[in-house]
Amino acid sequence: MKIAILPGDGIGPEIMAQAVRVLNSLGEKFELESADVGGAGYAAHGHPLPPATLALAKEADAVLFGAVGDYKYDSLERSLRPEQAILGLRKELGLFANLRPAILYPELAGASTLKPEVVSGLDILIIRELTGDIYFGKPRGVRECPDGPFKGEREGFDTMRYAESEIRRIAHVAFQAAQKRGKRVTSVDKANVLETFQFWRDIVTDVHKDYQDVELEHMYVDNAAMQLVRAPKKFDVIVTGNMFGDILSDCAAMLTGSIGMLPSASLDASNKGLYEPSHGSAPDIAGKGVANPLATILSAAMMLRFSFGKTEQANRIESAVKQVLAQGLRTPDIYEAGTTKVGTEEMGSAVVNALK
Ligand SMILES: NC(=O)c1ccc[n+]([C@@H]2O[C@H](COP(=O)([O-])OP(=O)(O)OC[C@H]3O[C@@H](n4cnc5c(N)ncnc54)[C@H](O)[C@@H]3O)[C@@H](O)[C@H]2O)c1
Ligand SMILES: CC(C)[C@H](C(=O)O)[C@@H](O)C(=O)O
Ligand SMILES: [Mg+2]
């Protein structure tokens, strides 16, 4: 079982070190190989996704990814910016299905900015389409505006598009996931305004015919954002496009107490996957030893479950995380009075010690 370890930038190396310690404490024989990615890839090899890193990711059985991004690279041309590394990996590896489970551990009910009764017992799964939409649509760029009231001015433009097969395959993932959970799918779109998302709604409705045991509702994205903070427990599985999924999953992260708690799996059709926390490189706290490593550790658990079928080992990690939270250990992002504040490394050690 070969795992590509791509720590990246900012807090990436700090949180990844803890996930690697946990993996190495399971008593399994994993072959771990690290490579530079993002700003670190650019600094060492002149490209955010160096060819050797991409080759390693392709050849490995799974990829564990930290985070990329650093404001000092924001003025580079787009193709050299750190974020291109994660976008390139998703596209090159065909990782179209992004699973972001937002679960509230009971001990963190008070860490959420929402009232405990609104979030306690929360267990929702956001399924974000990850290789299409306005993220990858062409053409895009800055040009001279060809017509209309702004003719002759410069304009920026992107293209939102979804092919039918892209919508079908993510809809199947969502309905099948719902069959194993609460049997409810909310498809989030903007069909009232956008052609792309009226098409999305029509195709999802058609795929639903194969899953009559699952309830399907459609919801506009603006309402979905509101419902996520009003009554998040009404959702079971949310399926949506790339951009709406990006935004809604950060919103859902806060229901769990902190974005430092939200893991993710990005899967291809054969469940080969890249696993990463949903958060970024957090430059504001990088190097301070205070980042929450639990989203990355929980992403490693998702890797064991989805890519290696090691359910028992995944459960061990998840139980260890529950135990450290029950012990009252908290990184600053989830700290509240009466608990014990710890740093990144201490949190990692606690999880390692709690593995049974
Ligand atoms: N997949 C990725 O690699 C990824 C995801 C999102 C953002 N980014 C990049 O990260 C950089 C920073 O972006 P941003 O500030 O918008 O988002 P961010 O997720 O990095 O940070 C947002 C806020 O959450 C906090 N935070 C994030 N992770 C945390 C953790 N594990 N523990 C405690 N606090 C945590 C940060 O301190 C910050 O206050 C940008 O360059 C962005 O492009 C990368
Ligand atoms: C860094 C960025 C490209 C990425 C995205 O927008 O997909 C991030 O925000 C995420 O959620 O993984
Ligand atoms: Mg995001």
Coordinates of C-alpha atoms and ligand atoms in Angstrom, one line a residue:
M1 CA 0.0 0.0 0.0
K2 CA 1.9 3.0 -1.3
I3 CA 0.7 6.4 -0.1
A4 CA 2.0 9.7 -1.6
I5 CA 2.4 12.2 1.2
L6 CA 2.1 15.8 -0.1
P7 CA 2.3 18.2 2.8
G8 CA 2.4 21.5 0.8
D9 CA 2.5 25.0 2.4
G10 CA 1.7 26.9 5.5
I11 CA 0.2 24.6 8.2
G12 CA 0.3 21.7 5.6
P13 CA 3.6 20.2 6.9
E14 CA 2.6 20.7 10.6
I15 CA -0.7 18.9 10.3
M16 CA 0.6 16.2 7.9
A17 CA 3.4 15.3 10.4
Q18 CA 0.7 14.3 12.9
A19 CA -1.3 12.3 10.4
V20 CA 1.8 10.4 9.4
R21 CA 2.5 9.6 13.0
V22 CA -0.9 8.2 13.4
L23 CA -0.6 6.1 10.3
N24 CA 2.8 4.8 11.5
S25 CA 1.3 3.8 14.8
L26 CA -1.4 1.5 13.4
G27 CA 0.9 -1.5 13.0
E28 CA 0.4 -1.7 9.2
K29 CA 3.0 -1.8 6.5
F30 CA 2.4 1.4 4.6
E31 CA 5.0 2.7 2.1
L32 CA 5.0 6.4 2.5
E33 CA 6.7 8.7 0.0
S34 CA 6.7 12.4 0.3
A35 CA 7.0 15.1 -2.5
D36 CA 6.9 18.9 -2.8
V37 CA 3.6 20.4 -3.9
G38 CA 2.1 23.9 -4.1
G39 CA 4.4 26.8 -3.2
A40 CA 6.9 24.3 -1.9
G41 CA 6.9 22.7 -5.3
Y42 CA 7.3 26.0 -7.0
A43 CA 10.2 27.1 -4.7
A44 CA 12.1 23.8 -5.2
H45 CA 11.3 22.9 -8.8
G46 CA 9.8 25.9 -10.4
H47 CA 6.3 24.4 -10.7
P48 CA 3.4 23.9 -8.1
L49 CA 2.8 20.4 -9.4
P50 CA 6.3 19.2 -10.4
P51 CA 6.3 16.2 -12.8
A52 CA 7.8 13.9 -10.2
T53 CA 5.1 14.8 -7.7
L54 CA 2.4 14.1 -10.3
A55 CA 4.1 10.8 -11.3
L56 CA 4.2 9.8 -7.6
A57 CA 0.5 10.7 -7.1
K58 CA -0.5 8.6 -10.2
E59 CA 1.6 5.6 -9.2
A60 CA 0.6 5.5 -5.5
D61 CA -2.5 3.7 -4.3
A62 CA -3.7 6.8 -2.5
V63 CA -2.6 10.4 -1.9
L64 CA -2.7 12.2 1.5
F65 CA -2.6 16.0 0.9
G66 CA -2.0 18.8 3.4
A67 CA -2.8 22.2 2.0
V68 CA -1.4 24.6 -0.6
G69 CA -1.3 28.4 -0.9
D70 CA 0.8 31.3 0.3
Y71 CA 0.1 34.9 -0.2
K72 CA 3.6 35.5 -1.4
Y73 CA 2.8 33.6 -4.6
D74 CA -0.5 35.4 -5.3
S75 CA 1.1 37.7 -7.9
L76 CA 2.5 34.8 -10.0
E77 CA 0.8 34.0 -13.3
R78 CA -2.1 31.7 -12.6
S79 CA -0.5 28.5 -13.9
L80 CA 2.3 28.8 -11.4
R81 CA 0.2 29.6 -8.3
P82 CA 0.2 27.0 -5.5
E83 CA -3.6 26.3 -5.9
Q84 CA -3.0 25.0 -9.4
A85 CA -1.4 21.9 -7.8
I86 CA -4.5 20.7 -6.1
L87 CA -6.7 21.6 -9.2
G88 CA -4.2 19.8 -11.4
L89 CA -4.2 16.7 -9.2
R90 CA -8.0 16.6 -9.2
K91 CA -8.1 16.9 -13.0
E92 CA -5.2 14.6 -13.8
L93 CA -6.4 11.8 -11.4
G94 CA -10.0 12.2 -12.5
L95 CA -11.1 12.8 -8.9
F96 CA -14.7 14.0 -9.7
A97 CA -16.4 13.1 -6.4
N98 CA -15.5 15.1 -3.3
L99 CA -17.0 13.8 -0.1
R100 CA -17.0 16.2 2.8
P101 CA -18.7 14.8 5.9
A102 CA -19.7 17.4 8.4
I103 CA -20.1 15.6 11.7
L104 CA -20.5 17.3 15.1
Y105 CA -18.7 15.4 17.8
P106 CA -20.9 15.9 20.9
E107 CA -18.1 17.3 22.9
L108 CA -17.8 20.2 20.4
A109 CA -21.4 21.3 20.6
G110 CA -20.3 24.4 22.5
A111 CA -17.4 25.2 20.1
S112 CA -19.8 25.9 17.2
T113 CA -20.9 29.5 16.8
L114 CA -24.4 28.1 16.4
K115 CA -26.6 27.2 19.4
P116 CA -25.9 23.6 20.6
E117 CA -29.5 22.5 20.0
V118 CA -29.2 23.5 16.3
V119 CA -26.1 21.5 15.7
S120 CA -26.0 18.6 18.2
G121 CA -26.2 15.3 16.5
L122 CA -25.3 16.8 13.1
D123 CA -24.2 14.3 10.5
I124 CA -24.4 15.5 6.9
L125 CA -22.5 14.6 3.8
I126 CA -21.7 17.2 1.2
I127 CA -20.9 15.7 -2.2
R128 CA -19.2 18.2 -4.3
E129 CA -18.6 17.6 -8.0
L130 CA -14.9 18.4 -8.3
T131 CA -13.6 18.4 -11.9
G132 CA -16.1 20.5 -13.8
D133 CA -18.1 23.7 -13.5
I134 CA -16.8 27.2 -13.8
Y135 CA -13.5 26.0 -12.2
F136 CA -12.4 24.3 -15.4
G137 CA -14.7 25.7 -18.1
K138 CA -13.2 27.3 -21.1
P139 CA -12.9 29.9 -22.5
R140 CA -11.8 32.1 -19.6
G141 CA -9.6 35.1 -19.3
V142 CA -9.4 38.9 -19.7
R143 CA -10.3 40.4 -23.0
E144 CA -11.7 43.5 -24.7
C145 CA -15.5 43.4 -24.2
P146 CA -16.9 42.6 -27.7
D147 CA -20.4 44.1 -27.3
G148 CA -23.1 45.5 -25.0
P149 CA -22.9 48.7 -22.9
F150 CA -19.3 47.9 -21.8
K151 CA -18.0 47.4 -25.4
G152 CA -14.3 48.2 -25.7
E153 CA -13.6 48.0 -22.0
R154 CA -11.5 45.1 -20.6
E155 CA -13.6 42.3 -19.1
G156 CA -12.9 39.2 -17.1
F157 CA -14.8 36.1 -18.0
D158 CA -15.1 32.4 -17.1
T159 CA -17.3 29.6 -18.4
M160 CA -19.8 27.6 -16.4
R161 CA -20.5 24.2 -18.0
Y162 CA -21.5 20.7 -17.2
A163 CA -21.6 17.8 -19.6
E164 CA -24.5 15.3 -19.0
S165 CA -22.2 12.4 -18.1
E166 CA -20.5 14.6 -15.5
I167 CA -23.8 15.3 -13.8
R168 CA -25.0 11.7 -14.1
R169 CA -21.9 10.2 -12.4
I170 CA -22.0 12.5 -9.4
A171 CA -25.7 12.0 -9.0
H172 CA -25.2 8.3 -8.9
V173 CA -22.5 8.8 -6.2
A174 CA -24.9 10.9 -4.2
F175 CA -27.9 8.5 -4.4
Q176 CA -25.7 5.5 -3.6
A177 CA -24.2 7.3 -0.6
A178 CA -27.7 8.2 0.6
Q179 CA -28.9 4.6 0.3
K180 CA -26.3 3.8 3.0
R181 CA -27.4 6.7 5.3
G182 CA -30.6 8.6 5.7
K183 CA -31.9 8.0 2.2
R184 CA -32.4 11.7 1.4
V185 CA -30.6 13.8 -1.2
T186 CA -30.8 17.5 -1.6
S187 CA -29.5 18.6 -4.9
V188 CA -28.4 22.2 -4.7
D189 CA -28.4 24.4 -7.8
K190 CA -29.3 27.8 -9.3
A191 CA -31.8 26.6 -11.8
N192 CA -33.9 29.7 -11.5
V193 CA -31.1 31.8 -13.1
L194 CA -28.5 29.5 -14.8
E195 CA -28.9 27.3 -17.8
T196 CA -26.1 25.0 -16.5
F197 CA -28.0 24.4 -13.3
Q198 CA -31.5 23.9 -14.9
F199 CA -29.7 21.2 -17.0
W200 CA -28.2 19.9 -13.7
R201 CA -31.6 19.7 -12.1
D202 CA -33.2 17.9 -15.1
I203 CA -30.4 15.3 -15.2
V204 CA -30.4 14.7 -11.4
T205 CA -34.2 14.2 -11.6
D206 CA -33.7 11.6 -14.4
V207 CA -31.0 9.7 -12.5
H208 CA -33.3 9.6 -9.5
K209 CA -35.6 7.3 -11.3
D210 CA -33.1 4.5 -10.6
Y211 CA -33.2 5.2 -6.8
Q212 CA -36.8 5.3 -5.8
D213 CA -35.9 4.3 -2.2
V214 CA -34.2 7.7 -1.9
E215 CA -36.0 10.9 -1.4
L216 CA -34.8 13.8 -3.7
E217 CA -35.4 17.5 -3.1
H218 CA -34.0 20.4 -5.1
M219 CA -32.9 23.6 -3.4
Y220 CA -31.5 26.8 -4.7
V221 CA -28.0 27.5 -3.4
D222 CA -28.9 30.8 -1.7
N223 CA -31.7 29.1 0.3
A224 CA -29.3 26.1 1.0
A225 CA -26.7 28.4 2.5
M226 CA -29.5 29.9 4.7
Q227 CA -30.9 26.4 5.7
L228 CA -27.4 25.2 6.6
V229 CA -27.2 27.6 9.4
R230 CA -31.0 27.7 10.2
A231 CA -31.7 23.9 10.4
P232 CA -28.7 21.9 9.3
K233 CA -29.9 18.6 10.7
K234 CA -32.7 18.6 8.1
F235 CA -30.1 17.6 5.5
D236 CA -28.7 14.1 4.9
V237 CA -26.7 14.1 1.6
I238 CA -26.2 17.4 -0.3
V239 CA -25.0 17.1 -3.9
T240 CA -23.9 20.1 -5.8
G241 CA -21.5 21.6 -8.3
N242 CA -17.9 22.5 -7.9
M243 CA -18.2 26.1 -6.9
F244 CA -21.4 25.9 -4.8
G245 CA -19.8 22.9 -3.0
D246 CA -16.7 24.8 -2.2
I247 CA -18.7 27.6 -0.6
L248 CA -21.3 25.4 1.2
S249 CA -18.6 23.1 2.6
D250 CA -16.8 25.9 4.3
C251 CA -20.1 27.1 5.7
A252 CA -20.9 23.5 7.0
A253 CA -17.4 23.3 8.5
M254 CA -18.4 25.9 11.1
L255 CA -21.3 23.7 12.2
T256 CA -18.8 21.2 13.4
G257 CA -17.0 23.7 15.6
S258 CA -14.1 24.5 13.2
I259 CA -12.9 24.1 9.7
G260 CA -10.0 22.2 11.4
M261 CA -12.5 19.3 11.9
L262 CA -13.6 18.8 8.3
P263 CA -11.9 16.0 6.4
S264 CA -12.5 15.1 2.8
A265 CA -12.1 12.3 0.2
S266 CA -11.8 13.0 -3.5
L267 CA -12.5 9.9 -5.5
D268 CA -12.3 8.6 -9.1
A269 CA -14.7 6.0 -10.6
S270 CA -12.6 3.2 -9.0
N271 CA -12.3 4.7 -5.5
K272 CA -8.7 5.7 -6.0
G273 CA -8.5 8.8 -4.0
L274 CA -6.8 11.9 -2.7
Y275 CA -7.6 12.7 0.9
E276 CA -7.2 16.2 2.4
P277 CA -8.6 18.5 5.0
S278 CA -11.2 20.9 3.6
H279 CA -9.3 23.9 4.9
G280 CA -6.4 25.7 3.4
S281 CA -2.8 26.5 4.4
A282 CA -3.9 29.0 7.0
P283 CA -1.0 31.4 6.6
D284 CA -2.2 33.4 9.6
I285 CA -1.3 30.6 12.0
A286 CA 1.4 28.8 10.0
G287 CA 4.6 28.0 12.0
K288 CA 3.0 28.6 15.4
G289 CA 2.3 25.0 16.2
V290 CA -1.4 25.7 16.9
A291 CA -3.2 24.3 13.8
N292 CA -5.8 21.6 14.4
P293 CA -4.5 18.4 12.8
L294 CA -7.8 16.5 13.3
A295 CA -9.2 17.1 9.8
T296 CA -6.0 15.7 8.3
I297 CA -6.0 12.7 10.7
L298 CA -9.7 12.1 9.9
S299 CA -8.8 12.3 6.2
A300 CA -6.3 9.6 6.7
A301 CA -9.1 7.5 8.3
M302 CA -11.2 8.1 5.2
M303 CA -8.3 6.9 3.1
L304 CA -8.1 3.7 5.0
R305 CA -11.8 3.1 4.6
F306 CA -12.3 4.1 0.9
S307 CA -9.0 3.3 -0.8
F308 CA -7.8 0.3 1.3
G309 CA -11.0 -1.2 2.7
K310 CA -9.5 -1.1 6.1
T311 CA -12.6 -0.3 8.0
E312 CA -11.3 -1.4 11.4
Q313 CA -8.2 0.8 11.2
A314 CA -10.4 3.7 10.1
N315 CA -12.7 3.1 13.1
R316 CA -9.6 3.0 15.4
I317 CA -8.5 6.4 14.3
E318 CA -12.0 7.9 14.5
S319 CA -12.5 6.4 18.0
A320 CA -9.1 7.8 19.1
V321 CA -10.2 11.3 17.9
K322 CA -13.5 11.0 19.9
Q323 CA -11.5 9.9 22.9
V324 CA -9.1 12.9 22.9
L325 CA -12.1 15.2 22.5
A326 CA -13.7 13.5 25.5
Q327 CA -10.5 14.0 27.4
G328 CA -11.0 17.7 26.9
L329 CA -8.0 18.4 24.7
R330 CA -8.6 21.3 22.3
T331 CA -6.5 23.2 19.8
P332 CA -7.2 27.0 20.0
D333 CA -9.8 26.9 17.1
I334 CA -12.1 24.6 19.2
Y335 CA -11.1 25.8 22.7
E336 CA -13.8 26.8 25.2
A337 CA -13.6 27.4 28.9
G338 CA -13.1 24.3 31.0
T339 CA -11.1 22.4 28.4
T340 CA -7.3 22.0 28.0
K341 CA -5.6 24.0 25.3
V342 CA -3.0 22.0 23.3
G343 CA -0.9 22.6 20.2
T344 CA -0.7 20.6 17.0
E345 CA 1.9 18.1 18.1
E346 CA 0.3 17.5 21.5
M347 CA -3.0 16.8 19.8
G348 CA -1.2 14.4 17.4
S349 CA 0.4 12.6 20.4
A350 CA -2.9 12.3 22.2
V351 CA -4.5 10.6 19.2
V352 CA -1.6 8.2 18.8
N353 CA -1.8 7.4 22.5
A354 CA -5.6 6.9 22.3
L355 CA -5.3 4.3 19.5
K356 CA -6.5 1.0 20.8
Ligands
LIG1 N1 -7.1 22.5 -0.6 C1 -6.2 23.4 -0.3 O1 -5.0 23.2 -0.3 C2 -6.8 24.8 0.1 C3 -8.1 24.9 0.5 C4 -8.5 26.2 0.9 C5 -7.7 27.3 0.7 N2 -6.4 27.1 0.3 C6 -5.5 28.2 0.2 O2 -5.0 28.5 1.5 C7 -4.6 29.9 1.6 C8 -5.4 30.6 2.8 O3 -6.8 30.6 2.4 P1 -7.9 31.1 3.4 O4 -7.3 31.9 4.5 O5 -9.0 31.6 2.6 O6 -8.5 29.7 4.0 P2 -7.9 28.7 5.2 O7 -8.8 27.5 5.2 O8 -6.5 28.5 5.0 O9 -8.1 29.6 6.5 C9 -9.3 30.2 6.9 C10 -9.3 30.4 8.4 O10 -9.4 29.1 9.1 C11 -8.3 28.9 9.9 N3 -7.9 27.5 9.8 C12 -7.8 26.8 8.7 N4 -7.4 25.5 9.0 C13 -7.2 25.5 10.3 C14 -6.8 24.4 11.2 N5 -6.4 23.2 10.7 N6 -6.7 24.7 12.5 C15 -7.1 25.9 13.0 N7 -7.5 26.9 12.2 C16 -7.6 26.7 10.9 C17 -7.2 29.8 9.5 O11 -6.3 30.2 10.5 C18 -8.0 31.0 8.9 O12 -8.3 31.9 10.0 C19 -5.0 30.5 0.2 O13 -3.8 30.5 -0.5 C20 -6.0 29.5 -0.4 O14 -5.9 29.5 -1.8 C21 -6.0 25.9 -0.1
LIG2 C1 -7.5 26.0 -3.0 C2 -8.7 25.9 -3.8 C3 -8.4 25.7 -5.2 C4 -9.7 24.8 -3.3 C5 -11.0 24.9 -4.1 O1 -11.5 25.9 -4.4 O2 -11.5 23.8 -4.5 C6 -10.1 24.9 -1.8 O3 -10.8 26.0 -1.5 C7 -10.9 23.7 -1.4 O4 -12.0 23.8 -0.9 O5 -10.3 22.5 -1.6
MG3 MG -12.6 25.6 -0.3

